[in-house]
Amino acid sequence: MWQDKWIPVVLLVLLGLLQYRLWFGKNSIPDYLNREQEVQAQAEQNANLAQRNALLEADINDLKIGLEAIEERARNELGLIKRGETFYRILPADSK
């Protein structure tokens, strides 16, 4: 009697083990979903860095090409004034 039922029992045990590994083991479905989220976050970070790199590359090209960009940067960031120029600072009126 047991000889007829041991094959389905063994198959059910194997199926249970495979299901356990699928849901709770290494490289399971939850692990896959977590990795998918990590890949998406990394792709967003890479896109942001690529955009930043493009802006930096444009700044480098501007600095290599013309002196006007260097002068503009020196005026804005360092507050430099040419010889013979007069510097005027206009302050906004107080809102009292």
Backbone as ProteinMPNN parsed JSONL, in Angstrom:
{"seq_chain_A": "MWQDKWIPVVLLVLLGLLQYRLWFGKNSIPDYLNREQEVQAQAEQNANLAQRNALLEADINDLKIGLEAIEERARNELGLIKRGETFYRILPADSK", "coords_chain_A": {"N_chain_A": [[0.811, -1.185, 0.0], [1.944, 1.25, 0.813], [3.832, 1.458, -1.112], [2.675, 2.404, -3.409], [2.137, 5.035, -2.801], [4.436, 6.464, -2.142], [5.86, 7.764, -4.201], [4.246, 10.067, -5.045], [4.378, 11.425, -2.579], [7.126, 11.945, -2.251], [7.492, 13.56, -4.488], [5.842, 15.741, -3.788], [7.213, 16.67, -1.52], [9.625, 17.476, -2.714], [8.615, 19.473, -4.388], [7.741, 21.24, -2.416], [10.222, 21.963, -1.269], [11.431, 23.246, -3.439], [9.661, 25.381, -3.753], [10.093, 26.68, -1.327], [12.743, 27.529, -1.656], [12.358, 29.213, -3.816], [10.832, 31.324, -2.731], [12.031, 32.044, -0.28], [14.747, 31.519, -0.241], [18.245, 31.964, -1.254], [18.713, 34.372, -3.81], [15.983, 34.688, -4.282], [12.548, 35.521, -5.105], [11.789, 37.909, -3.602], [14.425, 38.913, -3.187], [15.158, 39.404, -5.817], [13.336, 41.46, -6.47], [14.227, 43.454, -4.716], [16.812, 43.904, -5.732], [16.13, 44.871, -8.23], [14.998, 47.346, -7.552], [17.27, 48.578, -6.493], [18.849, 48.719, -8.787], [17.34, 50.483, -10.324], [17.487, 52.806, -8.736], [20.243, 53.259, -8.888], [20.474, 53.741, -11.627], [19.1, 56.175, -11.83], [20.789, 57.78, -10.286], [23.096, 57.623, -11.864], [22.173, 58.943, -14.153], [21.822, 61.536, -13.14], [24.481, 62.145, -12.49], [25.615, 62.017, -15.033], [24.379, 64.192, -16.242], [25.436, 66.258, -14.665], [28.132, 65.957, -15.341], [28.017, 66.651, -18.04], [27.375, 69.368, -17.848], [29.678, 70.313, -16.548], [31.552, 69.71, -18.497], [30.724, 71.434, -20.517], [31.297, 73.882, -19.264], [34.085, 73.654, -19.123], [34.746, 73.635, -21.856], [33.855, 76.198, -22.541], [35.669, 77.728, -21.052], [38.044, 77.018, -22.279], [37.709, 77.983, -24.855], [37.016, 80.798, -24.951], [38.015, 84.039, -23.732], [36.113, 85.599, -22.655], [34.347, 84.11, -21.109], [36.003, 83.425, -19.0], [36.499, 85.945, -17.955], [33.903, 86.704, -17.209], [33.353, 84.812, -15.257], [35.31, 85.443, -13.358], [34.47, 87.995, -12.616], [31.907, 87.494, -11.513], [32.314, 85.475, -9.528], [34.627, 86.166, -8.123], [34.578, 88.885, -7.872], [36.089, 90.704, -9.364], [37.454, 93.674, -10.893], [38.069, 95.632, -13.779], [40.924, 97.645, -14.71], [40.472, 101.117, -14.539], [37.76, 101.011, -14.484], [34.721, 101.813, -12.808], [33.181, 100.758, -9.893], [29.896, 100.121, -9.032], [27.529, 99.501, -6.571], [24.284, 98.544, -6.298], [21.82, 98.666, -4.027], [18.838, 97.068, -2.89], [15.824, 98.838, -2.048], [14.783, 99.419, 1.304], [12.084, 97.639, 2.73], [10.148, 99.067, 4.494]], "CA_chain_A": [[0.0, 0.0, 0.0], [2.827, 2.402, 0.851], [4.637, 1.48, -2.322], [1.981, 3.203, -4.41], [2.0, 6.434, -2.372], [5.694, 7.127, -1.819], [6.274, 8.636, -5.31], [3.619, 11.385, -4.904], [4.876, 12.083, -1.364], [8.464, 12.452, -2.574], [7.314, 14.675, -5.411], [5.307, 16.87, -3.018], [8.312, 17.195, -0.691], [10.526, 18.195, -3.626], [7.924, 20.698, -4.782], [7.798, 22.141, -1.26], [11.59, 22.48, -1.16], [11.644, 24.213, -4.525], [8.885, 26.584, -3.434], [10.788, 27.378, -0.244], [13.902, 28.202, -2.236], [11.872, 30.284, -4.683], [10.288, 32.448, -1.968], [12.798, 32.435, 0.89], [16.165, 31.18, -0.369], [19.133, 32.916, -1.905], [18.243, 34.762, -5.138], [14.546, 34.44, -4.342], [11.762, 36.595, -5.725], [12.004, 39.18, -2.889], [15.773, 39.394, -3.494], [15.105, 39.94, -7.18], [12.64, 42.751, -6.447], [15.132, 44.416, -4.07], [17.878, 44.236, -6.691], [15.527, 45.69, -9.275], [14.901, 48.696, -7.01], [18.629, 49.111, -6.412], [19.291, 49.047, -10.157], [16.616, 51.694, -10.729], [18.082, 53.928, -8.003], [21.569, 53.496, -9.455], [20.292, 54.349, -12.947], [18.761, 57.582, -11.603], [22.013, 58.444, -9.844], [23.971, 57.73, -13.037], [21.638, 59.993, -15.023], [22.161, 62.82, -12.517], [25.919, 62.367, -12.65], [25.883, 62.288, -16.447], [23.963, 65.575, -16.484], [26.435, 67.12, -14.034], [29.345, 65.883, -16.153], [27.795, 67.43, -19.261], [27.49, 70.787, -17.49], [31.088, 70.597, -16.299], [32.245, 69.681, -19.792], [30.387, 72.685, -21.202], [32.092, 74.929, -18.615], [35.483, 73.489, -19.541], [34.853, 74.082, -23.243], [33.751, 77.664, -22.532], [36.919, 78.285, -20.542], [39.105, 76.783, -23.264], [37.462, 78.714, -26.093], [37.042, 82.253, -24.929], [38.395, 84.784, -22.542], [34.923, 86.231, -22.109], [33.824, 83.248, -20.052], [36.91, 83.564, -17.856], [36.247, 87.263, -17.374], [32.589, 86.671, -16.558], [33.471, 84.015, -14.036], [36.11, 86.213, -12.402], [33.645, 89.091, -12.108], [30.813, 86.986, -10.691], [32.727, 84.675, -8.385], [35.715, 86.784, -7.364], [34.332, 90.318, -7.736], [37.188, 91.47, -9.978], [37.113, 94.866, -11.669], [39.151, 96.021, -14.673], [41.513, 98.967, -14.459], [39.748, 102.215, -15.161], [36.32, 100.85, -14.282], [34.18, 102.236, -11.523], [32.245, 99.742, -9.416], [28.717, 100.626, -8.325], [26.657, 98.465, -6.01], [22.935, 99.07, -6.112], [21.135, 97.878, -3.016], [17.382, 97.233, -2.955], [15.265, 99.717, -1.035], [14.2, 98.718, 2.462], [10.627, 97.563, 2.632], [9.592, 99.44, 5.81]], "C_chain_A": [[0.866, 1.265, 0.0], [3.656, 2.507, -0.423], [3.98, 2.324, -3.403], [1.963, 4.701, -4.055], [3.331, 7.138, -2.117], [6.174, 8.05, -2.939], [5.572, 9.997, -5.225], [4.099, 12.14, -3.663], [6.246, 12.686, -1.617], [8.36, 13.655, -3.509], [6.761, 15.912, -4.709], [6.375, 17.493, -2.12], [9.292, 17.985, -1.554], [9.903, 19.512, -4.087], [7.945, 21.716, -3.646], [9.174, 22.744, -1.084], [11.882, 23.522, -2.24], [10.877, 25.508, -4.271], [9.551, 27.383, -2.324], [11.965, 28.166, -0.797], [13.472, 29.38, -3.104], [11.458, 31.51, -3.88], [11.192, 32.934, -0.851], [14.301, 32.214, 0.754], [16.975, 32.306, -0.988], [18.651, 33.128, -3.345], [16.757, 34.457, -5.321], [13.835, 35.628, -4.991], [11.885, 37.904, -4.952], [13.402, 39.762, -3.118], [15.815, 40.031, -4.88], [14.444, 41.315, -7.198], [13.496, 43.827, -5.778], [16.243, 44.845, -5.016], [17.355, 45.13, -7.811], [15.387, 47.142, -8.811], [16.277, 49.341, -6.899], [19.148, 49.511, -7.782], [18.616, 50.326, -10.626], [17.197, 52.92, -10.026], [19.457, 54.269, -8.564], [21.471, 54.141, -10.832], [19.937, 55.831, -12.812], [19.994, 58.366, -11.172], [22.981, 58.629, -11.013], [23.488, 58.824, -13.984], [21.959, 61.371, -14.456], [23.64, 63.143, -12.68], [26.292, 62.661, -14.098], [25.494, 63.722, -16.797], [24.972, 66.561, -15.881], [27.729, 67.138, -14.845], [29.205, 66.68, -17.438], [27.909, 68.92, -18.981], [28.943, 71.173, -17.233], [31.896, 70.613, -17.596], [31.958, 70.952, -20.59], [31.162, 73.85, -20.59], [33.551, 74.856, -19.046], [35.675, 73.982, -20.969], [34.748, 75.6, -23.335], [35.055, 78.301, -22.075], [38.068, 78.094, -21.529], [38.951, 77.699, -24.464], [37.663, 80.214, -25.937], [37.459, 82.852, -23.608], [37.183, 85.434, -21.893], [34.333, 85.402, -20.972], [34.686, 83.341, -18.798], [36.658, 84.896, -17.153], [34.919, 87.288, -16.625], [32.65, 85.907, -15.239], [34.257, 84.769, -12.967], [35.288, 87.354, -11.805], [32.576, 88.578, -11.147], [31.299, 86.309, -9.412], [33.764, 85.371, -7.511], [35.53, 88.288, -7.171], [35.439, 91.175, -8.33], [36.675, 92.603, -10.844], [38.321, 95.209, -12.533], [39.715, 97.372, -14.249], [40.709, 100.02, -15.208], [38.239, 102.093, -15.012], [35.942, 101.365, -12.899], [33.105, 101.232, -11.127], [31.125, 100.419, -8.645], [27.91, 99.434, -7.827], [25.314, 99.103, -5.723], [22.221, 98.129, -5.145], [19.629, 98.09, -3.138], [16.901, 98.117, -1.796], [14.678, 98.885, 0.098], [12.706, 98.741, 2.351], [10.012, 97.816, 4.002], [8.377, 100.295, 5.639]], "O_chain_A": [[0.575, 2.227, -0.71], [4.131, 3.594, -0.753], [4.677, 2.903, -4.236], [1.79, 5.539, -4.941], [3.326, 8.348, -1.891], [6.843, 9.042, -2.651], [6.253, 11.017, -5.326], [4.214, 13.365, -3.694], [6.499, 13.828, -1.233], [9.064, 14.649, -3.332], [7.181, 17.027, -5.017], [6.431, 18.715, -1.978], [9.738, 19.06, -1.153], [10.581, 20.536, -4.166], [8.142, 22.909, -3.878], [9.287, 23.931, -0.778], [12.507, 24.549, -1.975], [11.381, 26.599, -4.539], [9.574, 28.613, -2.365], [12.162, 29.33, -0.448], [14.133, 30.418, -3.127], [11.711, 32.635, -4.312], [11.143, 34.111, -0.494], [15.058, 32.702, 1.592], [16.491, 33.416, -1.214], [18.234, 32.183, -4.013], [16.332, 34.018, -6.389], [14.467, 36.613, -5.374], [12.073, 38.945, -5.582], [13.549, 40.979, -3.23], [16.438, 41.075, -5.077], [14.93, 42.232, -7.861], [13.497, 44.978, -6.214], [16.576, 46.028, -5.088], [18.051, 46.03, -8.278], [15.628, 48.066, -9.588], [16.428, 50.529, -7.184], [19.817, 50.535, -7.919], [19.255, 51.166, -11.26], [17.38, 53.962, -10.655], [19.798, 55.444, -8.699], [22.29, 54.993, -11.176], [20.417, 56.655, -13.591], [20.219, 59.484, -11.636], [23.614, 59.677, -11.135], [24.299, 59.554, -14.555], [22.328, 62.277, -15.203], [24.005, 64.281, -12.975], [27.185, 63.467, -14.36], [26.193, 64.391, -17.557], [25.319, 67.565, -16.502], [28.348, 68.188, -15.019], [30.161, 67.316, -17.883], [28.477, 69.66, -19.784], [29.387, 72.241, -17.654], [32.805, 71.426, -17.767], [32.844, 71.483, -21.26], [31.638, 74.719, -21.32], [34.178, 75.883, -19.305], [36.653, 74.668, -21.264], [35.467, 76.225, -24.115], [35.496, 79.299, -22.645], [38.968, 78.93, -21.6], [39.945, 78.147, -25.034], [38.401, 80.828, -26.708], [37.287, 82.27, -22.537], [37.22, 85.783, -20.713], [33.868, 85.959, -19.977], [34.174, 83.337, -17.678], [36.61, 84.968, -15.925], [34.832, 87.837, -15.526], [32.064, 86.319, -14.238], [33.895, 84.73, -11.791], [35.402, 87.643, -10.613], [32.364, 89.162, -10.084], [30.753, 86.547, -8.335], [33.779, 85.185, -6.294], [36.253, 88.901, -6.386], [35.695, 92.273, -7.837], [35.608, 92.511, -11.45], [39.462, 95.094, -12.086], [39.071, 98.136, -13.529], [40.32, 99.828, -16.36], [37.513, 103.012, -15.392], [36.74, 101.347, -11.962], [32.229, 100.897, -11.924], [31.372, 101.193, -7.72], [27.648, 98.486, -8.568], [25.224, 100.088, -4.99], [22.049, 96.943, -5.425], [19.192, 99.195, -3.461], [17.494, 98.134, -0.717], [14.15, 97.795, -0.118], [12.118, 99.736, 1.93], [9.429, 96.915, 4.607], [7.769, 100.709, 6.626]]}, "name": "protein", "num_of_chains": 1, "seq": "MWQDKWIPVVLLVLLGLLQYRLWFGKNSIPDYLNREQEVQAQAEQNANLAQRNALLEADINDLKIGLEAIEERARNELGLIKRGETFYRILPADSK"}
